[in-house]
Short mmCIF file of C-alpha atoms in Angstrom, two decimals:
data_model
loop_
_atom_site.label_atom_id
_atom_site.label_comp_id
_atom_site.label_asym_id
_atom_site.label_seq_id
_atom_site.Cartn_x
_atom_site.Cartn_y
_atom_site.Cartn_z
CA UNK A 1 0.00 0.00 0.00
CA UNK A 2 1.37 3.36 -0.96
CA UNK A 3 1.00 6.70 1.33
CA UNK A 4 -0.25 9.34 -0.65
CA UNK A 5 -1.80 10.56 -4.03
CA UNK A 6 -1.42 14.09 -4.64
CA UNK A 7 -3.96 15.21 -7.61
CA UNK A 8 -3.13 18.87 -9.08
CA UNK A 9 -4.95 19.04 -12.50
CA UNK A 10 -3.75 23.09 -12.91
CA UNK A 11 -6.36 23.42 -15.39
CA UNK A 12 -7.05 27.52 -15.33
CA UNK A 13 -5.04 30.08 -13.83
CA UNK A 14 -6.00 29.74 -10.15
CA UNK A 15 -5.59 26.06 -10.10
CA UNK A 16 -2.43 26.21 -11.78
CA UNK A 17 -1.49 28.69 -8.72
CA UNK A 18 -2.66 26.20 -6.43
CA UNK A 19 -1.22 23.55 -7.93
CA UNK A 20 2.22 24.51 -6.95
CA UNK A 21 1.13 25.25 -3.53
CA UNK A 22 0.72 20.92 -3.35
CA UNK A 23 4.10 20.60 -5.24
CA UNK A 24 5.35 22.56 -2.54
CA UNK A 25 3.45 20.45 0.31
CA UNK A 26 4.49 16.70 -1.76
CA UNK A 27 8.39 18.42 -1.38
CA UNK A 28 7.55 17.51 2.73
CA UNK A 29 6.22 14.20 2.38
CA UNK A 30 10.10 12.71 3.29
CA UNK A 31 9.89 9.12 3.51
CA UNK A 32 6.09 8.83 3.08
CA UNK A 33 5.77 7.14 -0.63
CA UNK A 34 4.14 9.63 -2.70
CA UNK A 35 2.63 9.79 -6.21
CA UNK A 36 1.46 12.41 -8.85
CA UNK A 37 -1.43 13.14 -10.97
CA UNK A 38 -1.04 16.83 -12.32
CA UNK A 39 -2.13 18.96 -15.36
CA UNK A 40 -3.03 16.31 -18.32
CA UNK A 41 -2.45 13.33 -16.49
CA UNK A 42 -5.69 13.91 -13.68
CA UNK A 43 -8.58 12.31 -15.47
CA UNK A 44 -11.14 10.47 -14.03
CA UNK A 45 -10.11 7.45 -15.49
CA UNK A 46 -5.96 8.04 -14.20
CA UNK A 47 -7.65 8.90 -10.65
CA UNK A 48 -9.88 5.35 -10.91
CA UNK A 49 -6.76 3.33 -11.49
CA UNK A 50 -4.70 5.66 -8.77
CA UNK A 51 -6.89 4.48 -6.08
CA UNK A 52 -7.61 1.42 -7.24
CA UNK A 53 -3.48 0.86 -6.30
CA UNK A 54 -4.46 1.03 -2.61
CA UNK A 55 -3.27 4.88 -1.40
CA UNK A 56 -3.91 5.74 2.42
CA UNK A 57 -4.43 9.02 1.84
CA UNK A 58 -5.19 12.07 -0.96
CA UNK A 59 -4.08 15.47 -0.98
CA UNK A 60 -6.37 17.63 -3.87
CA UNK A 61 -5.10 21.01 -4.65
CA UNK A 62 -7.92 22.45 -7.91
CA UNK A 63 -11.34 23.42 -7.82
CA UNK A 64 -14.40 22.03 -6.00
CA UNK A 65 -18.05 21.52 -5.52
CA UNK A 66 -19.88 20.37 -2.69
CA UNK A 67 -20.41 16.99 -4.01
CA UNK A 68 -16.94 16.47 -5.71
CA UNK A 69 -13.65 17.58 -6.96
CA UNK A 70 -13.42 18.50 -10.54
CA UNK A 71 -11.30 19.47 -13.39
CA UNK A 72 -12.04 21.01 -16.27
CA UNK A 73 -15.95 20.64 -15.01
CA UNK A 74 -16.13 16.74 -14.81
CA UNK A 75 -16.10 14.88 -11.35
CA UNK A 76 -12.77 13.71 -10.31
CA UNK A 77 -13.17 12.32 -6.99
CA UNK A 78 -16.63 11.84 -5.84
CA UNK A 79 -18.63 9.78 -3.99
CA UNK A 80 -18.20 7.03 -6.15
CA UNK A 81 -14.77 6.38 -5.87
CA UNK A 82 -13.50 8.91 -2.41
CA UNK A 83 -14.34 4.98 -0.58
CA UNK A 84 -11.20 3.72 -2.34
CA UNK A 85 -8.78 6.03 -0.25
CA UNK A 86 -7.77 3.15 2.42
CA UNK A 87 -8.65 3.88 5.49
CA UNK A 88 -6.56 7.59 5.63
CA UNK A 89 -7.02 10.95 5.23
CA UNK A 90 -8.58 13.49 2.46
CA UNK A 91 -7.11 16.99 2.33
CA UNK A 92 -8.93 19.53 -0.14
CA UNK A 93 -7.72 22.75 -1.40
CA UNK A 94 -10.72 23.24 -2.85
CA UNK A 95 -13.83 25.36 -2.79
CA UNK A 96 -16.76 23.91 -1.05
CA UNK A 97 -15.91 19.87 -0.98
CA UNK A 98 -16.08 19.79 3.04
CA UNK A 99 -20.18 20.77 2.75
CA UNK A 100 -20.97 17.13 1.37
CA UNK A 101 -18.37 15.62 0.23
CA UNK A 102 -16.02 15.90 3.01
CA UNK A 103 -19.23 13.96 4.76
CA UNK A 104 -18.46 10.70 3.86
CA UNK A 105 -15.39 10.63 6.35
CA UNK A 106 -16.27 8.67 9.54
CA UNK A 107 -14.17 6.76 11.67
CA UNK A 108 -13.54 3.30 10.94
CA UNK A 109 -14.62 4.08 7.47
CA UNK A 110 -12.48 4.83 3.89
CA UNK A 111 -11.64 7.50 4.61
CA UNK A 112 -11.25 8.23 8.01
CA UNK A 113 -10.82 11.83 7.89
CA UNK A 114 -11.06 14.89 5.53
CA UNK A 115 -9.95 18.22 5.97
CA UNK A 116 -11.23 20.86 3.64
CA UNK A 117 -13.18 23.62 3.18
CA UNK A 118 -17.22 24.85 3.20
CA UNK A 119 -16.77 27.88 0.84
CA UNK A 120 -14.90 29.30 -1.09
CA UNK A 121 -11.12 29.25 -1.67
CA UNK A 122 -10.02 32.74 -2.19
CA UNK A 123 -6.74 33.87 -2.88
CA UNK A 124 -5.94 37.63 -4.98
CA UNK A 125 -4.35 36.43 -8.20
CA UNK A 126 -1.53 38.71 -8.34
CA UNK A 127 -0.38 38.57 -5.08
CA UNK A 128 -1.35 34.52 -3.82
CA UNK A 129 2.12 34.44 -1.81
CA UNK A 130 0.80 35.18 1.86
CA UNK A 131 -1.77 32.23 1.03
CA UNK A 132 0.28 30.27 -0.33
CA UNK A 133 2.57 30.37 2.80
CA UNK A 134 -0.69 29.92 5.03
CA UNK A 135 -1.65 26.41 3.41
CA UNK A 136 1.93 24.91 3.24
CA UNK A 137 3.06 25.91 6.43
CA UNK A 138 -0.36 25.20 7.65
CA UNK A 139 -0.13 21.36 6.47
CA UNK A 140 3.59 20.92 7.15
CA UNK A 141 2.64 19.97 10.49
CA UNK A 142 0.71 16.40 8.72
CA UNK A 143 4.49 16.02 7.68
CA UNK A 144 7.17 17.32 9.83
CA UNK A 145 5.79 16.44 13.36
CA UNK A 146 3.33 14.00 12.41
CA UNK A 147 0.12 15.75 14.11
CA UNK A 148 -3.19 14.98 13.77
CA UNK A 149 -6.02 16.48 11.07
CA UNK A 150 -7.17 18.45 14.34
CA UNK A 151 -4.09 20.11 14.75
CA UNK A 152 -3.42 20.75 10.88
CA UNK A 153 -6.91 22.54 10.79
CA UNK A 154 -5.88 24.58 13.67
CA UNK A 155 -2.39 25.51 12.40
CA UNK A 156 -4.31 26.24 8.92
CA UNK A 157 -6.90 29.04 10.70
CA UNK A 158 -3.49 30.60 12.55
CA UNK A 159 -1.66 30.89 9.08
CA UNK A 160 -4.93 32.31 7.32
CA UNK A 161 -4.86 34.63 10.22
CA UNK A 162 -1.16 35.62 9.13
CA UNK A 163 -2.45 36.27 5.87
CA UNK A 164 -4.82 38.82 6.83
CA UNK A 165 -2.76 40.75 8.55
CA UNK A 166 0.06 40.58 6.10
CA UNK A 167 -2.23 41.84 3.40
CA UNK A 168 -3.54 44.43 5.59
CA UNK A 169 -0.60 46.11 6.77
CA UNK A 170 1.85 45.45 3.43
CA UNK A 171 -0.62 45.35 1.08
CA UNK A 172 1.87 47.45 -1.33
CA UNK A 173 4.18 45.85 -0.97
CA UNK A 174 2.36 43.19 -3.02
CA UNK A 175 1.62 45.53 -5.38
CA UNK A 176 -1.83 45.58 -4.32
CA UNK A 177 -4.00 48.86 -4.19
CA UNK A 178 -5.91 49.88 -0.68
CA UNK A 179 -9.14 48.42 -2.00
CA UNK A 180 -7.50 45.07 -3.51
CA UNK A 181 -5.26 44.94 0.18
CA UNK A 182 -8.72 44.88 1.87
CA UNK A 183 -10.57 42.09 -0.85
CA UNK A 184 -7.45 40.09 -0.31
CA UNK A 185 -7.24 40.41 3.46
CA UNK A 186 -11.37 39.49 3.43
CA UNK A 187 -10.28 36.55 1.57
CA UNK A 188 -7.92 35.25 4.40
CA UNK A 189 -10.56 35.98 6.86
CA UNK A 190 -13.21 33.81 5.15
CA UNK A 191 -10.61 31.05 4.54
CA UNK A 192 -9.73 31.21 8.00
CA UNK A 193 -13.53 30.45 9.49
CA UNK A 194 -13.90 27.85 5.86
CA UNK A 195 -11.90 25.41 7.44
CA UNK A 196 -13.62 22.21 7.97
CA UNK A 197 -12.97 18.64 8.92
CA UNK A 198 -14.96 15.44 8.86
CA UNK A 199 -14.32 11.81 10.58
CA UNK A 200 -11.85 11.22 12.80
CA UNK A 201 -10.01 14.47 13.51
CA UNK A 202 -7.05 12.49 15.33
CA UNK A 203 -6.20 10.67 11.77
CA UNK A 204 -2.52 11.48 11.23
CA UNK A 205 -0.57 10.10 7.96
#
């Protein structure tokens, strides 16, 4: 059994931006075994046959719905195939999965936990570094101490918090206006109270 599938389809411009946020967060995974499915190569059919391999856990980092993860607007992990994760966690950097989808996470179950959020994933195009920094360092914790999903939701609210304020008070130096400083430090803020898990919130990888 192998440790964990990262999925990064990068199929627009902000997924392509979060994309490299989970290349960044599969650079921590140290001796974990770890495997890829980004840009062309996350279809529904690669992800089928991914999970079909037996991975403990999957780390999404594109767009979402309630009800699934998607690429290029077709279902990539859904309810019909989120059972195959064995027994491990989900992590979503995704709009919206932890509403439903995120739901089917229950202790003793496939998967165990999930870790995601209720609403929207907002980041300021232009200037995505201070949320980039809040979900990597927020997850390195998964990696580099081992903690639990609890914790790595904590740890992800502190580093959104981080965000805000670094877009409030050097806005410019981001290049951003006063008015886009304050829609990107909003964004942070709503991030922060997004976070969501599901299942067992002691699951650790």
């Amino acid at each position: 059994m192998k440790d964990i599938l990262f999925i990064r389809p990068g199929d627009d411009s902000s997924a392509i931006q979060v994309a490299a946020w989970g290349q960044a967060v599969r650079q921590m995974a140290g001796s974990l075994q770890t495997d890829d499915l980004c840009g062309a190569q996350a279809t529904r059919s690669n992800v089928d046959k991914k999970l079909s391999a037996d991975f403990r856990h999957l780390f999404w980092f594109g767009h979402g719905t309630t009800t699934a993860l998607i690429a290029k607007g077709q279902a990539l992990v859904d309810a019909q195939n989120i059972s195959n994760v064995r027994g491990g966690v989900v992590v979503a950097i995704a709009c919206y999965a932890a509403v439903t989808l995120g739901r089917s996470a229950k202790s003793g179950s496939n998967p165990v936990a999930f870790l995601g959020f209720d609403d929207e994933l907002g980041f300021p195009a232009n200037a995505p570094l201070p949320m980039m920094f809040a979900v990597t360092r927020g997850l390195s914790c998964l990696f580099q101490q081992r903690h639990d999903v609890k914790y790595a939701a904590d740890q992800l609210r502190t580093q959104f918090d981080r965000a805000r304020m670094e877009y409030k008070q050097n806005g410019a130096k981001y290049g951003l206006s006063p008015s886009d400083a304050r829609t990107a430090w909003l964004f942070a803020k709503s991030n922060r109270y997004s976070v969501r898990t599901h299942g067992d919130i002691q699951a650790v990888l």
